[in-house]
mmCIF file of C-alpha atoms in Angstrom:
data_model
loop_
_atom_site.group_PDB
_atom_site.id
_atom_site.type_symbol
_atom_site.label_atom_id
_atom_site.label_comp_id
_atom_site.label_asym_id
_atom_site.label_seq_id
_atom_site.Cartn_x
_atom_site.Cartn_y
_atom_site.Cartn_z
ATOM 1 C CA MET F 1 0.013 -0.033 -0.018
ATOM 2 C CA LYS F 2 1.291 3.475 -0.992
ATOM 3 C CA LYS F 3 1.281 5.526 2.145
ATOM 4 C CA PRO F 4 1.731 9.220 1.564
ATOM 5 C CA LYS F 5 4.682 11.026 2.945
ATOM 6 C CA TYR F 6 2.765 13.597 4.994
ATOM 7 C CA ASP F 7 5.717 16.039 5.351
ATOM 8 C CA SER F 8 5.607 16.698 1.684
ATOM 9 C CA LEU F 9 1.882 17.121 1.285
ATOM 10 C CA ARG F 10 0.359 20.483 0.502
ATOM 11 C CA VAL F 11 -2.960 21.180 2.086
ATOM 12 C CA GLY F 12 -5.240 24.178 1.476
ATOM 13 C CA ILE F 13 -7.761 25.281 4.045
ATOM 14 C CA VAL F 14 -10.840 27.452 3.047
ATOM 15 C CA CYS F 15 -12.556 29.181 5.969
ATOM 16 C CA SER F 16 -15.792 31.158 6.305
ATOM 17 C CA ARG F 17 -15.606 34.462 8.124
ATOM 18 C CA PHE F 18 -19.258 34.244 9.212
ATOM 19 C CA ASN F 19 -19.287 32.970 12.885
ATOM 20 C CA GLU F 20 -15.529 33.554 12.771
ATOM 21 C CA PHE F 21 -15.255 32.930 16.534
ATOM 22 C CA VAL F 22 -16.213 29.299 15.882
ATOM 23 C CA VAL F 23 -14.281 28.944 12.614
ATOM 24 C CA ASN F 24 -10.997 30.172 14.290
ATOM 25 C CA ALA F 25 -11.253 27.260 16.725
ATOM 26 C CA LEU F 26 -11.995 24.849 13.806
ATOM 27 C CA LEU F 27 -8.931 26.247 12.040
ATOM 28 C CA ASP F 28 -6.736 25.707 15.108
ATOM 29 C CA GLY F 29 -8.029 22.124 15.245
ATOM 30 C CA ALA F 30 -7.429 21.553 11.571
ATOM 31 C CA LYS F 31 -3.868 22.733 11.738
ATOM 32 C CA ARG F 32 -3.251 20.510 14.818
ATOM 33 C CA GLY F 33 -4.757 17.588 12.914
ATOM 34 C CA LEU F 34 -2.497 18.144 9.938
ATOM 35 C CA LYS F 35 0.651 18.683 11.961
ATOM 36 C CA ALA F 36 -0.110 15.671 14.148
ATOM 37 C CA ARG F 37 0.407 13.583 10.964
ATOM 38 C CA GLY F 38 3.535 15.450 9.943
ATOM 39 C CA VAL F 39 2.250 18.070 7.448
ATOM 40 C CA ARG F 40 4.653 21.102 7.628
ATOM 41 C CA GLU F 41 3.358 24.448 8.536
ATOM 42 C CA LYS F 42 4.887 25.889 5.339
ATOM 43 C CA ASN F 43 2.762 23.412 3.316
ATOM 44 C CA ILE F 44 -0.554 24.584 4.815
ATOM 45 C CA GLU F 45 -2.236 27.566 3.078
ATOM 46 C CA THR F 46 -5.367 29.231 4.394
ATOM 47 C CA HIS F 47 -7.894 31.305 2.441
ATOM 48 C CA TRP F 48 -10.943 33.088 3.898
ATOM 49 C CA VAL F 49 -14.312 33.776 2.245
ATOM 50 C CA PRO F 50 -17.279 35.797 3.562
ATOM 51 C CA GLY F 51 -19.595 32.908 4.370
ATOM 52 C CA ALA F 52 -20.214 29.229 4.028
ATOM 53 C CA PHE F 53 -22.177 29.729 0.831
ATOM 54 C CA GLU F 54 -18.908 30.984 -0.824
ATOM 55 C CA ILE F 55 -16.674 27.973 0.342
ATOM 56 C CA PRO F 56 -17.351 25.882 -2.709
ATOM 57 C CA VAL F 57 -16.258 28.562 -5.128
ATOM 58 C CA MET F 58 -12.926 29.045 -3.342
ATOM 59 C CA ALA F 59 -12.539 25.380 -2.838
ATOM 60 C CA ARG F 60 -12.912 24.866 -6.647
ATOM 61 C CA LEU F 61 -10.395 27.587 -7.404
ATOM 62 C CA MET F 62 -7.914 25.975 -4.976
ATOM 63 C CA ALA F 63 -8.512 22.477 -6.252
ATOM 64 C CA VAL F 64 -7.949 23.360 -9.908
ATOM 65 C CA SER F 65 -4.795 25.387 -9.097
ATOM 66 C CA GLN F 66 -2.898 22.043 -8.753
ATOM 67 C CA LYS F 67 -1.104 23.536 -5.739
ATOM 68 C CA PHE F 68 -2.762 21.232 -3.154
ATOM 69 C CA ASP F 69 -2.973 17.530 -2.484
ATOM 70 C CA ALA F 70 -6.117 17.968 -0.373
ATOM 71 C CA LEU F 71 -8.334 20.698 1.048
ATOM 72 C CA VAL F 72 -10.218 21.256 4.272
ATOM 73 C CA ALA F 73 -13.431 23.320 4.292
ATOM 74 C CA LEU F 74 -14.304 25.021 7.531
ATOM 75 C CA GLY F 75 -17.366 27.051 8.452
ATOM 76 C CA ALA F 76 -20.247 27.289 10.992
ATOM 77 C CA VAL F 77 -23.843 27.602 9.913
ATOM 78 C CA ILE F 78 -26.002 28.206 12.962
ATOM 79 C CA ARG F 79 -29.720 27.942 12.621
ATOM 80 C CA GLY F 80 -31.611 31.221 13.173
ATOM 81 C CA GLU F 81 -35.303 32.257 13.090
ATOM 82 C CA THR F 82 -35.557 32.225 9.291
ATOM 83 C CA ALA F 83 -35.107 29.745 6.470
ATOM 84 C CA HIS F 84 -31.622 31.116 5.681
ATOM 85 C CA PHE F 85 -29.994 28.051 7.356
ATOM 86 C CA GLU F 86 -31.542 25.712 4.729
ATOM 87 C CA TYR F 87 -30.463 27.999 1.839
ATOM 88 C CA VAL F 88 -26.887 27.903 2.999
ATOM 89 C CA ALA F 89 -26.132 24.569 4.693
ATOM 90 C CA GLY F 90 -27.334 22.141 1.919
ATOM 91 C CA PRO F 91 -25.839 24.044 -1.075
ATOM 92 C CA CYS F 92 -22.555 24.531 0.760
ATOM 93 C CA ALA F 93 -22.324 20.678 1.409
ATOM 94 C CA GLU F 94 -23.471 19.796 -2.137
ATOM 95 C CA GLY F 95 -20.989 22.359 -3.658
ATOM 96 C CA ILE F 96 -18.140 20.930 -1.770
ATOM 97 C CA MET F 97 -18.928 17.387 -2.809
ATOM 98 C CA GLN F 98 -19.281 18.498 -6.392
ATOM 99 C CA VAL F 99 -15.788 20.063 -6.284
ATOM 100 C CA GLN F 100 -14.395 16.675 -5.052
ATOM 101 C CA LEU F 101 -16.188 14.729 -7.699
ATOM 102 C CA GLU F 102 -15.027 17.077 -10.549
ATOM 103 C CA THR F 103 -11.441 17.510 -9.442
ATOM 104 C CA LEU F 104 -10.645 14.281 -7.478
ATOM 105 C CA ILE F 105 -9.071 16.475 -4.797
ATOM 106 C CA PRO F 106 -10.241 15.278 -1.390
ATOM 107 C CA ILE F 107 -11.859 17.760 0.820
ATOM 108 C CA GLY F 108 -12.281 17.269 4.536
ATOM 109 C CA PHE F 109 -15.650 18.622 5.494
ATOM 110 C CA GLY F 110 -15.545 20.749 8.543
ATOM 111 C CA VAL F 111 -18.516 22.937 8.041
ATOM 112 C CA LEU F 112 -20.656 22.779 11.161
ATOM 113 C CA THR F 113 -24.483 22.794 10.717
ATOM 114 C CA VAL F 114 -25.861 23.265 14.139
ATOM 115 C CA GLU F 115 -28.954 24.487 16.021
ATOM 116 C CA ASN F 116 -27.169 26.933 18.375
ATOM 117 C CA VAL F 117 -23.912 28.411 19.630
ATOM 118 C CA GLU F 118 -23.585 25.820 22.411
ATOM 119 C CA GLN F 119 -23.548 22.992 19.812
ATOM 120 C CA ALA F 120 -21.022 24.872 17.772
ATOM 121 C CA ALA F 121 -18.778 25.417 20.860
ATOM 122 C CA ALA F 122 -19.026 21.690 21.757
ATOM 123 C CA ARG F 123 -17.781 20.806 18.244
ATOM 124 C CA SER F 124 -14.848 23.249 18.184
ATOM 125 C CA ARG F 125 -13.192 22.487 21.497
ATOM 126 C CA PRO F 126 -9.311 22.492 21.723
ATOM 127 C CA ASP F 127 -9.085 18.660 21.617
ATOM 128 C CA ASP F 128 -9.221 15.769 19.236
ATOM 129 C CA THR F 129 -13.075 15.980 19.051
ATOM 130 C CA ASN F 130 -12.776 19.287 17.235
ATOM 131 C CA LYS F 131 -14.467 18.947 13.878
ATOM 132 C CA GLY F 132 -11.716 20.878 12.181
ATOM 133 C CA PHE F 133 -9.164 18.410 13.553
ATOM 134 C CA GLU F 134 -11.403 15.511 12.297
ATOM 135 C CA ALA F 135 -11.863 17.091 8.877
ATOM 136 C CA ALA F 136 -8.127 17.503 8.422
ATOM 137 C CA GLN F 137 -7.478 13.867 9.403
ATOM 138 C CA VAL F 138 -10.169 12.812 6.952
ATOM 139 C CA ALA F 139 -8.565 14.716 4.127
ATOM 140 C CA LEU F 140 -5.268 12.949 4.812
ATOM 141 C CA ASP F 141 -6.965 9.590 5.059
ATOM 142 C CA MET F 142 -8.549 10.136 1.711
ATOM 143 C CA ILE F 143 -5.204 10.944 0.117
ATOM 144 C CA ALA F 144 -3.971 7.553 1.304
ATOM 145 C CA ALA F 145 -7.102 5.819 0.130
ATOM 146 C CA MET F 146 -7.038 7.428 -3.252
ATOM 147 C CA ARG F 147 -3.335 6.646 -3.784
ATOM 148 C CA ARG F 148 -4.038 2.932 -3.256
ATOM 149 C CA TRP F 149 -6.066 3.110 -6.485
ATOM 150 C CA GLY F 150 -3.468 4.850 -8.642
#
């Protein structure tokens, strides 16, 4: 089995500025997750977009740039009193999946879709249960899985 050399991998992270207080914690977790596997800080590049709805566009630009072996998408969509949640959460997830399918660049999905701030905080703690940490590890696992095929 071809196991990737993590210290040479290049990983792009796309982050949503909306609910930035949560996304910063997810970003810290993602970087910890990458570094825990040996990805070098200099090989991690972060780009910010206004909101979760814009993540797929930036992810696609990053994927087709051929600069990255994998991407991590980070955001926090917190349900409010209007239908806005549904208009953002589903299309964001679908757009990210479409980018993966079109480009074959794995994307760790770390976009929280939660009911309230308490749920967001519980999923962005500074430990290994942080969804940013998990998304980064998934992206690396997918690189390994995909390399077994080619």
